[in-house]
XYZ file of C-alpha atoms in Angstrom:
417
model
C 0.330 24.382 21.246
C -3.198 25.583 20.476
C -4.582 23.722 23.502
C -4.394 26.760 25.834
C -8.022 27.874 25.366
C -9.162 24.240 25.741
C -7.415 24.002 29.115
C -9.050 27.254 30.205
C -12.509 26.000 29.195
C -11.926 22.684 30.924
C -10.840 24.341 34.170
C -13.857 26.692 34.028
C -16.040 23.607 33.569
C -14.477 21.925 36.623
C -15.011 25.061 38.705
C -18.675 25.137 37.740
C -19.384 21.616 38.961
C -21.624 21.487 42.067
C -20.260 19.979 45.262
C -22.943 18.608 47.604
C -20.592 17.700 50.442
C -17.019 18.123 51.709
C -15.775 14.995 49.950
C -17.085 16.133 46.571
C -15.598 19.589 47.151
C -12.222 18.024 47.920
C -12.386 15.914 44.770
C -13.348 18.975 42.693
C -10.420 21.009 44.051
C -8.012 18.137 43.383
C -9.241 17.863 39.774
C -8.848 21.624 39.257
C -5.324 21.565 40.748
C -4.322 18.614 38.540
C -5.674 20.355 35.418
C -3.803 23.582 36.230
C -0.569 21.722 36.968
C -0.762 19.862 33.655
C -1.628 23.017 31.708
C 1.188 25.192 33.107
C 3.890 22.706 32.086
C 2.477 22.432 28.558
C 3.975 24.918 26.051
C 0.676 26.371 24.789
C -1.126 29.630 24.084
C -2.194 31.605 27.183
C 0.358 29.807 29.368
C 1.149 33.026 31.245
C -2.522 33.652 31.970
C -2.913 30.042 33.128
C 0.022 30.509 35.525
C -1.496 33.603 37.062
C -4.827 31.831 37.482
C -3.044 28.885 39.075
C -1.261 31.113 41.580
C -4.580 32.772 42.492
C -6.254 29.390 42.784
C -3.656 27.989 45.193
C -3.630 31.157 47.291
C -7.430 31.040 47.528
C -7.228 27.509 48.882
C -4.297 27.848 51.307
C -1.559 30.474 51.323
C 0.747 28.179 53.280
C 0.270 25.254 50.864
C 0.411 27.619 47.877
C 3.927 28.766 48.708
C 5.361 25.244 48.442
C 3.398 24.242 45.329
C 4.164 27.465 43.470
C 7.875 27.103 44.290
C 7.787 23.508 43.023
C 6.075 24.345 39.721
C 7.771 27.704 39.010
C 10.838 26.143 37.247
C 8.628 23.740 35.258
C 6.429 26.635 34.170
C 9.458 28.761 33.226
C 10.807 25.926 31.092
C 7.441 25.386 29.361
C 7.066 29.111 28.711
C 10.565 29.273 27.161
C 9.772 26.313 24.888
C 6.446 27.881 23.960
C 8.090 31.148 22.910
C 10.723 29.307 20.849
C 8.198 26.962 19.240
C 5.894 29.892 18.460
C 8.592 31.427 16.255
C 8.522 28.346 14.005
C 4.754 27.878 14.080
C 4.125 31.540 13.191
C 6.042 31.017 9.940
C 3.387 28.514 8.824
C 0.314 29.851 7.059
C -2.379 27.352 7.961
C -4.637 28.622 5.171
C -2.084 28.465 2.362
C -1.616 25.694 -0.161
C 1.709 23.895 -0.270
C 4.601 25.960 -1.639
C 8.331 26.218 -1.090
C 8.334 28.733 1.759
C 5.783 26.665 3.664
C 7.871 23.550 3.025
C 10.874 25.284 4.599
C 8.793 26.454 7.571
C 7.583 22.915 8.249
C 11.108 21.528 7.939
C 12.323 24.016 10.544
C 9.486 23.112 12.919
C 10.206 19.386 12.505
C 13.894 19.929 13.224
C 12.944 21.901 16.344
C 10.673 19.124 17.621
C 13.312 16.460 16.957
C 15.592 18.340 19.348
C 13.151 17.506 22.184
C 13.060 21.081 23.541
C 10.739 20.102 26.402
C 13.231 17.450 27.613
C 10.416 14.948 27.979
C 10.806 11.162 27.896
C 11.614 9.480 24.560
C 8.151 7.969 24.098
C 6.393 11.308 24.632
C 8.909 13.134 22.435
C 8.350 10.626 19.634
C 4.593 11.135 19.903
C 5.110 14.888 19.509
C 7.308 14.372 16.443
C 4.834 11.925 14.913
C 2.007 14.373 15.542
C 3.983 17.174 13.854
C 4.683 14.976 10.800
C 0.991 14.127 10.514
C 0.092 17.824 10.708
C 2.727 18.598 8.088
C 1.364 15.961 5.683
C -2.067 17.569 5.839
C -0.441 20.477 3.975
C 2.477 18.855 2.130
C 0.727 15.648 1.104
C 2.381 15.535 -2.330
C 5.943 16.272 -1.196
C 7.893 12.971 -1.484
C 10.751 14.166 0.721
C 8.384 14.699 3.677
C 7.099 11.120 3.365
C 10.682 9.899 3.069
C 11.839 11.880 6.113
C 8.886 10.573 8.120
C 9.537 6.923 7.229
C 13.289 7.289 7.755
C 12.756 8.873 11.164
C 10.593 5.901 12.190
C 13.221 3.441 10.930
C 16.048 5.197 12.785
C 13.914 5.245 15.909
C 13.631 1.464 15.708
C 10.020 1.399 14.479
C 10.476 -0.494 11.214
C 6.828 -1.532 11.035
C 5.746 2.103 11.393
C 8.223 3.099 8.655
C 6.743 0.471 6.318
C 3.239 1.774 6.934
C 4.395 5.317 6.136
C 5.945 4.149 2.858
C 2.744 2.287 1.953
C 0.712 5.440 2.612
C 3.228 7.450 0.618
C 2.865 5.224 -2.439
C -0.907 5.625 -2.306
C -0.447 9.392 -2.159
C 2.229 9.436 -4.875
C 1.867 6.225 -6.910
C 4.144 7.534 -9.684
C 7.074 8.336 -7.399
C 9.887 5.962 -8.318
C 12.123 7.543 -5.672
C 9.759 6.517 -2.886
C 9.517 2.982 -4.283
C 13.285 2.606 -4.321
C 13.502 4.005 -0.784
C 10.826 1.530 0.333
C 12.716 -1.272 -1.407
C 15.873 -0.387 0.506
C 14.041 -0.636 3.809
C 12.528 -4.031 2.974
C 15.834 -5.406 1.740
C 17.783 -4.038 4.711
C 15.555 -5.959 7.120
C 15.889 -9.157 5.088
C 12.317 -9.119 3.763
C 13.227 -10.403 0.291
C 9.724 -11.569 -0.760
C 8.230 -8.207 0.201
C 10.973 -6.377 -1.682
C 10.336 -8.522 -4.779
C 6.670 -7.564 -4.669
C 7.584 -3.876 -4.682
C 9.955 -4.426 -7.614
C 7.238 -6.227 -9.520
C 4.856 -3.351 -8.832
C 7.327 -1.086 -10.632
C 6.646 -3.030 -13.810
C 2.929 -3.711 -13.357
C 2.005 -0.177 -12.236
C 4.137 1.350 -14.942
C 7.429 3.183 -14.709
C 8.870 5.997 -16.735
C 12.193 4.209 -16.889
C 11.745 0.496 -17.466
C 15.424 -0.119 -18.164
C 16.481 1.412 -14.859
C 13.974 -0.753 -13.009
C 15.260 -3.827 -14.863
C 18.867 -2.991 -13.955
C 18.061 -2.451 -10.297
C 16.069 -5.692 -10.199
C 19.011 -7.616 -11.707
C 21.311 -6.178 -9.039
C 18.780 -6.988 -6.332
C 18.472 -10.595 -7.518
C 22.260 -10.913 -7.680
C 22.530 -9.690 -4.080
C 19.703 -11.743 -2.628
C 19.366 -14.897 -4.747
C 22.669 -15.269 -6.541
C 24.197 -15.491 -10.004
C 21.671 -17.760 -11.699
C 18.628 -15.722 -10.647
C 20.187 -12.542 -12.031
C 21.204 -14.251 -15.260
C 17.765 -15.748 -15.786
C 16.066 -12.388 -15.356
C 18.532 -10.679 -17.737
C 17.726 -13.234 -20.430
C 14.029 -12.412 -20.002
C 14.586 -8.646 -19.773
C 16.547 -8.423 -23.022
C 13.528 -9.810 -24.907
C 11.485 -6.789 -23.866
C 10.945 -4.184 -26.610
C 11.665 -1.516 -23.968
C 15.084 -2.962 -23.157
C 17.833 -0.429 -23.879
C 21.593 -0.787 -24.149
C 21.932 0.227 -20.485
C 20.649 -3.199 -19.398
C 23.323 -4.969 -21.438
C 26.055 -2.751 -20.032
C 24.856 -3.202 -16.448
C 24.622 -6.986 -16.665
C 27.953 -7.300 -18.496
C 29.682 -5.363 -15.713
C 27.997 -7.535 -13.068
C 29.303 -10.618 -14.852
C 32.770 -9.096 -15.125
C 33.211 -7.443 -11.716
C 31.079 -9.595 -9.392
C 30.886 -12.987 -11.073
C 34.498 -12.791 -12.352
C 33.389 -14.041 -15.771
C 35.075 -11.836 -18.406
C 34.064 -14.245 -21.205
C 30.405 -13.976 -20.231
C 30.688 -10.179 -20.085
C 32.317 -10.146 -23.526
C 29.497 -12.292 -24.934
C 26.895 -9.930 -23.472
C 28.552 -6.908 -25.055
C 28.763 -8.701 -28.397
C 25.088 -9.687 -28.207
C 24.160 -6.090 -27.474
C 26.219 -4.855 -30.389
C 23.794 -6.527 -32.779
C 21.030 -4.247 -31.472
C 22.920 -1.121 -30.481
C 25.652 -0.643 -33.076
C 24.254 2.834 -33.738
C 24.424 3.872 -30.067
C 27.696 5.792 -29.535
C 27.364 5.526 -25.741
C 27.175 1.729 -25.980
C 30.277 1.607 -28.200
C 32.206 3.665 -25.654
C 31.113 1.445 -22.756
C 32.186 -1.630 -24.711
C 35.523 0.018 -25.480
C 36.051 0.763 -21.773
C 35.428 -2.888 -20.969
C 37.919 -4.066 -23.577
C 40.446 -1.567 -22.205
C 40.166 -3.253 -18.802
C 41.030 -6.512 -20.531
C 44.009 -4.845 -22.293
C 42.512 -6.129 -25.525
C 43.866 -3.484 -27.887
C 43.258 -5.622 -30.958
C 39.526 -5.917 -30.331
C 39.279 -2.267 -29.288
C 40.557 -1.183 -32.701
C 38.244 -3.661 -34.385
C 35.296 -2.321 -32.382
C 36.040 1.281 -33.360
C 36.369 0.313 -37.018
C 33.092 -1.646 -37.008
C 31.220 1.146 -35.255
C 32.584 3.983 -37.393
C 31.721 2.126 -40.576
C 28.021 2.185 -39.628
C 27.594 5.326 -37.509
C 26.471 8.513 -39.307
C 29.011 11.329 -39.204
C 27.002 13.496 -36.818
C 26.675 10.605 -34.372
C 30.310 9.527 -34.479
C 32.022 12.565 -32.920
C 32.543 11.027 -29.460
C 33.582 7.661 -30.897
C 36.196 9.315 -33.082
C 37.413 11.307 -30.090
C 37.836 8.122 -28.030
C 39.549 6.358 -30.958
C 42.045 9.207 -31.220
C 42.657 9.162 -27.458
C 43.212 5.412 -27.591
C 45.823 5.697 -30.341
C 47.479 8.634 -28.554
C 47.857 6.447 -25.480
C 48.568 3.000 -26.896
C 49.430 3.404 -30.583
C 52.659 4.360 -32.347
C 53.144 7.766 -33.930
C 52.131 6.618 -37.396
C 48.832 5.086 -36.243
C 48.153 8.127 -34.080
C 48.570 10.574 -36.966
C 46.618 8.344 -39.331
C 43.556 8.144 -37.054
C 43.671 11.882 -36.410
C 43.643 12.542 -40.166
C 40.797 10.085 -40.749
C 38.810 11.796 -38.020
C 39.281 15.197 -39.643
C 38.182 13.871 -43.005
C 35.157 12.041 -41.583
C 33.901 15.008 -39.585
C 34.691 17.802 -42.000
C 31.157 17.815 -43.349
C 29.236 17.552 -40.082
C 26.483 19.994 -39.241
C 28.569 21.271 -36.342
C 31.212 22.367 -38.839
C 34.092 20.656 -37.066
C 36.421 21.350 -39.990
C 37.872 24.568 -38.642
C 38.514 23.103 -35.230
C 40.088 19.986 -36.752
C 42.589 21.739 -38.967
C 46.216 21.157 -38.042
C 47.288 23.402 -35.169
C 49.157 23.388 -31.900
C 45.937 22.103 -30.359
C 46.836 18.743 -31.901
C 50.147 18.757 -30.051
C 48.367 19.702 -26.827
C 45.938 16.820 -27.318
C 48.677 14.289 -28.021
C 51.023 15.181 -25.194
C 48.794 16.096 -22.258
C 48.136 13.601 -19.472
C 45.279 13.978 -16.970
C 45.800 17.488 -15.538
C 49.374 17.779 -16.850
C 49.706 20.054 -19.869
C 52.595 20.577 -22.330
C 52.085 24.338 -22.159
C 51.358 27.156 -19.726
C 47.813 28.170 -18.851
C 48.379 31.420 -20.747
C 49.360 29.487 -23.886
C 46.343 27.221 -23.484
C 44.009 30.207 -23.164
C 45.594 31.768 -26.237
C 45.115 28.594 -28.299
C 41.499 28.287 -27.169
C 40.908 31.908 -28.124
C 42.450 31.344 -31.550
C 40.217 28.297 -32.112
C 37.123 30.284 -31.170
C 38.068 33.179 -33.464
C 38.818 30.809 -36.368
C 35.488 29.032 -36.001
C 33.502 32.264 -35.876
C 35.500 33.795 -38.729
C 34.684 30.780 -40.923
C 30.986 31.038 -40.075
C 30.957 34.734 -41.009
C 32.814 33.966 -44.237
C 30.235 31.321 -45.155
C 27.383 33.759 -44.516
C 29.122 36.439 -46.566
C 29.640 34.016 -49.462
C 25.978 33.048 -49.424
C 24.964 36.705 -49.302
C 27.245 37.658 -52.230
C 25.999 34.717 -54.267
C 22.415 35.805 -53.759
C 23.345 39.339 -54.836
C 25.007 38.180 -58.007
C 22.015 36.041 -58.884
C 19.835 39.128 -58.421
C 21.999 41.102 -60.850
C 21.787 38.379 -63.444
C-alpha cells in the first residue's frame, strides 16, 4: 500500500528519459502508459493523484484514444480506490513504531482477516502472495506471539502448501524454542501427512531440548506410538518411561486407560494401576483414578479394599476427596448400614483437619440431601437447599468465632493470674 510514491517516482523517471527518434519515443510512451495502468489498479497511497495524472497523460497523447482507455480503466480504478480506503482503516490502526502489545496484536489480526477475504478479487496465487506478505510483515512486530506463527502455518496447510507450513513451524520453533504448544501443533501436521519419522524426531526434541512437563510429553508420545506403531511400541516405551525419576502418576493412569480402552486388556490395566500404587499411594488423585477404573469393572470388592488401603496411609488433610468418594460409593452401591458407618468414620477422621471440617460434618439434613440426591435431582426445593447451605455457613463461622473468643479469654485469664 505504501508503493504510491514509488510509482510516482518511477513514472517521473520514465518521463525524463531522452528519446532520440520516433521509435524510442513510442517505446517511452508505452512504458509510461503501462506503469500508470498498473499503478491505478493497485490500492496504494496517492492513487487518486495517480489517476488524475493518468487522465492528463492520455489526453496529452490523444483525446480520441484517451476516451476509450479512461472508460476501460475507470471501473478498475474505482475498485482499487475502494479497497485502498477500506485497507487503510486497518493499516492506520497499526503503530509501526510500537513494540508488540495486545492492541497491536488485534490490529494485525484484523488486517490479516481483511486480506484473507481477497478484497481486490485477484487470482488465488496473487491473493496468497499478498496474505503471505502481510504475515511476514506482522511477524516483524509480533515475532514472539505463538498464535501468529500457528495461524501462518495453518493457513499454508489449509491452502495446500504443506511444505511451506512445515518451514513456518521450523522458523517458529527457532523463534520460540520453549513453546510446547507450537511443537505439538507441528507434530500434528507431520503426523497428519503420514511423516512418522519426522514426527518422532520432534517428539524426541521435546525430551532433549527440555520440557516443563515431562510427564505430559511422555503420555503424548505413548499415544502417538500406539497410533502409528501399535501396541508393543507403546508398551515398550511405557516400561522405559516409568523408570524415569520425573515420571508422575499421570503416566500410569494414561497407559492403563490405553490398555483398557484401546487394547481391550483390563488385566493389563489393573496390573499397571497396582504397580503405580506402590509409588503413588499418597497421591489422592491417583487413588480416585484407580477407583474410577475399578468402578468400570464393577469390582466393588476391590474398590472398598482400595479405599481402605489408601485411607490407612494418607494423612488426614490429604484424604478429604478420597473420603468423599468413599462415601459417594457407599451411598450408591452399599446398604444403609455400610453407608452410615463410612459417613461416621469420615466425620471422625476429618474432625481434626486444619480446614476444621467438624462443623460441616456434624449430623444435619445435609446428610440426607447427600444420600438421596442423584445427578441434578434433589430431595428438596431450591429454597430449602439455599437455607441449608446458609445454615452450614453460619455454623462454620460461628464455631470459628467461638474458638477465637475462647483463645482470647484464656489469654486474659492467664494475664490475671
